[in-house]
XYZ file of C-alpha atoms in Angstrom:
356
model
C 11.401 15.920 17.551
C 13.912 18.488 15.489
C 12.447 18.887 12.016
C 14.809 18.246 9.145
C 15.562 21.117 7.743
C 15.343 21.881 3.535
C 18.114 20.016 1.935
C 18.149 16.995 4.259
C 18.378 13.863 2.206
C 15.608 11.494 2.474
C 16.198 7.692 1.335
C 13.645 5.687 -0.437
C 13.946 2.024 -0.554
C 12.543 1.200 -4.230
C 12.085 2.789 -7.116
C 8.471 2.202 -8.518
C 5.737 4.759 -8.735
C 5.167 4.824 -5.251
C 9.148 6.363 -4.785
C 8.439 8.624 -7.463
C 5.644 10.560 -6.306
C 7.207 10.669 -2.915
C 10.256 11.947 -4.128
C 8.435 14.468 -5.839
C 6.506 15.839 -2.844
C 9.720 16.186 -0.785
C 11.557 18.421 -3.742
C 8.532 20.818 -3.166
C 9.515 20.792 0.335
C 13.113 21.198 -0.385
C 14.735 17.968 -0.007
C 16.788 16.055 -1.982
C 15.915 11.920 -2.330
C 18.174 9.239 -2.656
C 16.546 6.116 -4.415
C 18.014 2.403 -3.515
C 16.656 0.350 -5.711
C 17.832 -3.227 -7.205
C 16.650 -2.143 -11.152
C 18.026 -0.403 -12.809
C 15.089 1.012 -15.089
C 13.602 2.774 -11.542
C 10.658 5.552 -12.440
C 11.705 6.508 -8.806
C 15.341 7.422 -10.010
C 14.231 9.553 -12.814
C 13.110 12.275 -10.626
C 15.703 12.306 -6.762
C 18.785 13.471 -6.729
C 20.639 10.368 -6.387
C 20.276 6.706 -6.964
C 22.122 3.636 -5.867
C 21.166 0.211 -7.835
C 22.077 -3.001 -5.297
C 19.765 -5.599 -4.487
C 18.317 -5.892 -1.168
C 20.334 -7.827 0.636
C 23.096 -6.451 -0.328
C 24.111 -5.424 3.052
C 27.472 -3.376 2.182
C 25.482 -0.819 -0.220
C 22.817 -0.943 2.492
C 25.023 0.285 4.915
C 26.766 3.257 2.334
C 23.338 4.290 1.011
C 22.055 4.541 5.272
C 25.384 6.484 6.187
C 24.113 9.116 2.854
C 20.612 9.710 4.157
C 18.975 11.659 7.055
C 15.850 9.774 7.371
C 15.136 6.411 5.299
C 11.389 5.151 4.378
C 10.486 2.890 1.877
C 7.536 2.647 -0.833
C 7.405 -1.088 -0.904
C 6.709 -3.845 1.767
C 9.097 -6.702 0.238
C 12.416 -4.996 1.578
C 14.264 -7.995 3.744
C 13.654 -7.050 7.068
C 16.733 -8.311 7.731
C 18.796 -6.251 5.756
C 17.080 -3.316 7.462
C 18.072 -4.107 10.724
C 22.262 -5.132 9.875
C 21.892 -1.197 9.066
C 20.113 0.282 12.183
C 21.516 3.095 13.734
C 22.924 4.299 10.716
C 20.101 6.705 9.640
C 16.309 6.957 11.338
C 13.708 4.352 9.432
C 10.319 5.099 9.176
C 7.865 3.699 9.362
C 9.859 0.929 11.523
C 10.926 -1.987 11.186
C 8.163 -3.613 12.849
C 5.536 -2.852 10.674
C 7.526 -4.079 7.847
C 7.739 -7.150 9.747
C 4.347 -7.587 10.121
C 3.115 -6.903 6.708
C 5.681 -9.512 5.625
C 3.225 -11.922 7.381
C -0.497 -12.545 6.362
C -0.528 -14.835 8.943
C 0.832 -12.386 11.968
C -0.538 -9.631 9.836
C -4.852 -11.203 10.828
C -3.497 -12.118 14.655
C -1.854 -8.388 14.846
C -5.692 -7.016 13.953
C -7.325 -9.597 15.873
C -5.312 -8.723 18.994
C -6.232 -5.236 18.748
C -9.982 -5.848 18.256
C -10.479 -6.278 14.555
C -12.712 -9.010 12.962
C -10.988 -10.717 9.938
C -12.271 -13.669 7.662
C -11.369 -17.101 8.693
C -8.504 -18.377 7.890
C -6.174 -21.126 8.782
C -2.255 -21.543 8.021
C -1.342 -23.999 5.703
C 1.804 -25.742 4.488
C 1.542 -28.870 2.940
C -1.286 -30.516 1.213
C -2.402 -32.392 3.935
C -3.229 -28.958 5.923
C -4.486 -27.450 2.906
C -7.172 -30.167 2.764
C -8.232 -29.644 6.425
C -8.037 -26.095 6.373
C -10.604 -26.377 3.458
C -12.678 -28.929 5.911
C -12.415 -26.183 8.759
C -12.793 -23.027 6.452
C -15.306 -24.388 3.756
C -15.354 -23.326 0.042
C -15.229 -20.671 -1.598
C -11.973 -19.759 -0.639
C -8.966 -18.064 -1.439
C -5.274 -19.619 -1.103
C -2.765 -16.934 -0.466
C 1.005 -17.069 0.132
C 2.104 -16.140 3.923
C 5.043 -13.707 2.157
C 5.286 -11.671 -1.219
C 2.080 -11.506 -3.381
C 0.191 -8.119 -4.292
C -2.005 -6.995 -6.980
C -3.684 -10.926 -7.120
C -0.338 -12.363 -7.215
C 0.853 -15.647 -5.291
C -3.073 -16.232 -5.329
C -5.607 -18.921 -5.831
C -9.097 -19.041 -5.959
C -10.810 -22.067 -4.312
C -14.800 -23.017 -5.595
C -16.396 -26.217 -4.111
C -15.380 -29.343 -5.135
C -12.246 -28.384 -6.972
C -8.725 -30.401 -6.588
C -6.932 -28.963 -3.873
C -3.681 -30.331 -5.423
C -4.127 -27.758 -8.764
C -4.297 -25.157 -5.805
C -1.779 -26.541 -4.058
C 0.247 -26.526 -7.086
C -0.481 -23.353 -8.501
C 0.706 -21.721 -5.191
C 4.459 -23.049 -6.206
C 4.199 -25.245 -2.231
C 4.658 -22.387 -1.048
C 3.424 -21.629 3.464
C 0.023 -20.300 2.767
C -2.368 -18.810 4.166
C -6.442 -20.233 3.577
C -8.811 -17.261 3.886
C -12.478 -18.044 3.937
C -15.263 -16.421 2.029
C -16.438 -13.017 3.569
C -19.787 -11.961 1.988
C -19.293 -7.999 1.667
C -21.071 -5.426 -0.341
C -18.011 -2.846 -0.929
C -14.326 -2.700 -0.458
C -12.791 0.761 1.023
C -9.411 1.752 2.673
C -8.388 3.714 6.041
C -5.714 5.777 4.980
C -3.967 7.987 7.888
C -0.842 9.603 8.819
C 0.831 9.100 12.397
C 3.243 12.082 12.844
C 6.840 11.605 15.061
C 4.687 13.262 18.052
C 1.601 10.751 17.781
C -0.596 13.395 16.227
C -3.018 11.080 13.605
C -5.070 12.574 10.913
C -7.115 10.740 8.419
C -7.995 10.915 4.626
C -11.905 10.795 3.819
C -12.542 6.952 3.358
C -12.392 6.399 -1.092
C -14.542 3.112 -2.005
C -12.232 0.939 -3.802
C -13.272 -1.263 -6.911
C -11.536 -4.015 -8.366
C -11.032 -5.789 -11.034
C -8.911 -9.137 -11.685
C -7.461 -8.666 -8.277
C -6.639 -5.362 -9.155
C -7.304 -1.742 -7.664
C -9.520 -0.245 -10.449
C -10.850 2.994 -9.117
C -11.229 4.633 -6.089
C -14.132 6.952 -5.545
C -15.271 9.493 -3.020
C -17.578 10.091 -1.289
C -17.824 6.428 -0.529
C -21.585 4.671 -0.091
C -23.521 4.907 3.299
C -22.706 1.645 4.817
C -18.792 2.422 4.368
C -19.492 5.760 6.170
C -21.137 3.667 9.135
C -18.594 1.651 9.170
C -15.667 4.195 8.745
C -15.720 5.322 12.872
C -14.879 1.052 13.670
C -12.351 0.986 10.795
C -10.207 3.909 11.645
C -10.129 2.946 15.538
C -8.826 -0.290 14.588
C -5.959 1.333 12.186
C -5.171 3.772 14.890
C -4.431 1.573 17.700
C -2.570 -0.612 15.309
C -0.472 2.153 14.375
C 0.093 3.051 18.337
C 0.733 0.050 19.081
C 3.794 0.042 16.200
C 4.906 3.335 16.893
C 4.292 4.456 13.785
C 5.589 7.396 12.008
C 4.056 8.092 8.228
C 1.295 6.763 6.113
C -0.598 3.537 7.088
C -3.166 2.323 5.044
C -5.508 -0.714 6.128
C -7.767 -2.209 3.442
C -11.430 -3.320 4.767
C -14.290 -5.354 3.813
C -18.154 -3.557 4.093
C -20.513 -6.605 5.581
C -23.690 -6.667 7.378
C -21.836 -7.103 10.478
C -20.064 -4.345 10.535
C -15.738 -3.582 8.961
C -13.627 -7.183 8.380
C -10.174 -6.384 7.866
C -8.644 -7.495 5.049
C -4.616 -6.452 4.953
C -2.585 -3.412 5.750
C 0.257 -1.377 3.935
C 3.110 0.545 6.107
C 3.587 2.971 3.125
C 1.590 5.681 1.176
C -0.993 3.649 -1.030
C -2.479 3.205 -4.319
C -6.541 4.049 -2.917
C -4.673 7.492 -1.635
C -3.346 8.532 -5.435
C -6.275 10.739 -5.663
C -5.137 12.887 -2.558
C -2.537 14.254 -5.005
C -5.374 17.076 -6.302
C -8.333 15.774 -4.629
C -6.642 16.591 -0.851
C -6.011 19.653 0.832
C -2.254 17.556 1.355
C -1.821 14.731 -0.424
C -0.288 11.147 1.219
C 2.864 11.340 -0.404
C 3.801 15.208 1.189
C 2.269 13.790 4.850
C 4.256 11.110 4.732
C 7.188 13.256 3.955
C 6.435 15.899 6.502
C 5.919 13.012 9.479
C 9.336 10.763 8.234
C 10.911 14.694 8.794
C 9.538 15.531 11.847
C 6.904 18.829 10.195
C 3.273 19.991 11.352
C 0.660 17.812 9.476
C -1.368 18.824 6.864
C -4.796 19.587 6.140
C -6.360 16.080 4.918
C -9.594 17.613 3.958
C -11.220 16.923 0.756
C -10.741 19.521 -1.971
C -13.715 18.848 -3.978
C -17.254 17.764 -3.738
C -16.597 14.377 -5.097
C -13.181 12.677 -6.366
C -12.842 9.889 -9.023
C -9.310 8.092 -9.334
C -9.189 5.523 -12.236
C -5.999 3.264 -12.355
C -4.309 3.271 -16.134
C -3.053 -0.959 -16.314
C -1.619 -2.340 -19.276
C -1.974 -1.129 -22.838
C -4.568 1.710 -21.031
C -2.201 4.449 -21.138
C -2.149 4.575 -24.927
C -5.101 6.866 -23.956
C -3.022 9.735 -22.988
C -4.054 12.077 -25.593
C -8.015 11.411 -25.386
C -7.408 11.458 -21.650
C -6.054 14.886 -21.818
C -8.813 16.193 -24.168
C -11.092 16.392 -20.674
C -9.885 19.638 -18.851
C -11.272 18.368 -15.675
C -8.609 15.374 -16.253
C -5.341 14.668 -13.718
C -3.250 12.599 -15.565
C 0.083 10.942 -13.738
C 1.959 8.747 -16.382
C 4.431 6.835 -14.193
C 7.239 6.903 -16.959
C 7.560 2.771 -17.532
C 8.478 2.202 -20.401
C 6.782 -1.617 -21.372
C 3.459 -1.801 -21.330
C 2.037 -5.828 -19.742
C -1.196 -6.928 -18.679
C -2.099 -6.467 -14.783
C 0.876 -3.641 -14.969
C 0.063 -0.040 -13.345
C 1.178 2.512 -15.887
C -0.494 5.738 -14.574
C -3.678 6.902 -13.024
C -5.970 9.876 -13.851
C -7.864 11.567 -11.080
C -10.977 13.925 -11.663
C -12.476 16.273 -9.240
C -16.140 17.614 -9.678
C -17.296 20.312 -7.948
């Protein structure tokens, strides 16, 4: 494992805020970033050395992009796997394509977690209205119907209550292949955020307690409640097994429900994650810096807490209009993503506060 020297080019697939924060962390280590994204309005490109605006399935453009990079990573998991396979061998890719392939399919993801000893909500595959009827007969309601592919922050989902007309929910997801998930009685939501180096070394950040509103992460709080801490060891063990099985390199996030019977795996994100944004100021080494360190073959940084208590709040929709008021508190660390259009449900920034 020969580390990439400063001045090397890191290719980032995706032009959103995660790519933006990765590029900032890379620049601090002396690397140059090349963003590849389909949208001209790329907030990641604003802080990068180079930008290619092309579609995710443009094999020729992806090839040229890859030829100019020393290593490639991605900031979202909806890059077509076929496109990445077509560019294999041009530059190292971290995390591996296999991790992306699993994360893009909710059925495969849940089966993968179960294979490595994880517990998931009861679920059934839904391909038509008849299989939806059977799924709800088997797992009961309330339940949630999710498209197998795509969908995030509550998109591509429909919540089913007892007695609902299931045809309405089937219409709501556009008759796409789905997974029906049974309801899980839980007290808290949390995420295990780890980084795995090219040498197999694994480090974990402290486990955040995640609070969601309307299917979107609203806050991440540390330290987490006692029940989460009690279930942290088992959740970390599952995440580490999954990372090892995928020969994973970089930051991996696994989301869990804390229940009376232990942690229940919800989903994984093969990338840096919203619930780890607090690490920029709240940890010795942020998730973004450690992801860059991992994919470039550098030693991993200390993931310990930098404060007694940390609170990260997402700024969603018009909440960024309060930026001046937020800055009147000298303890607030404000991050605005440079997006010009705010709309309901859109993540526009976040603010992190440390307590000593």
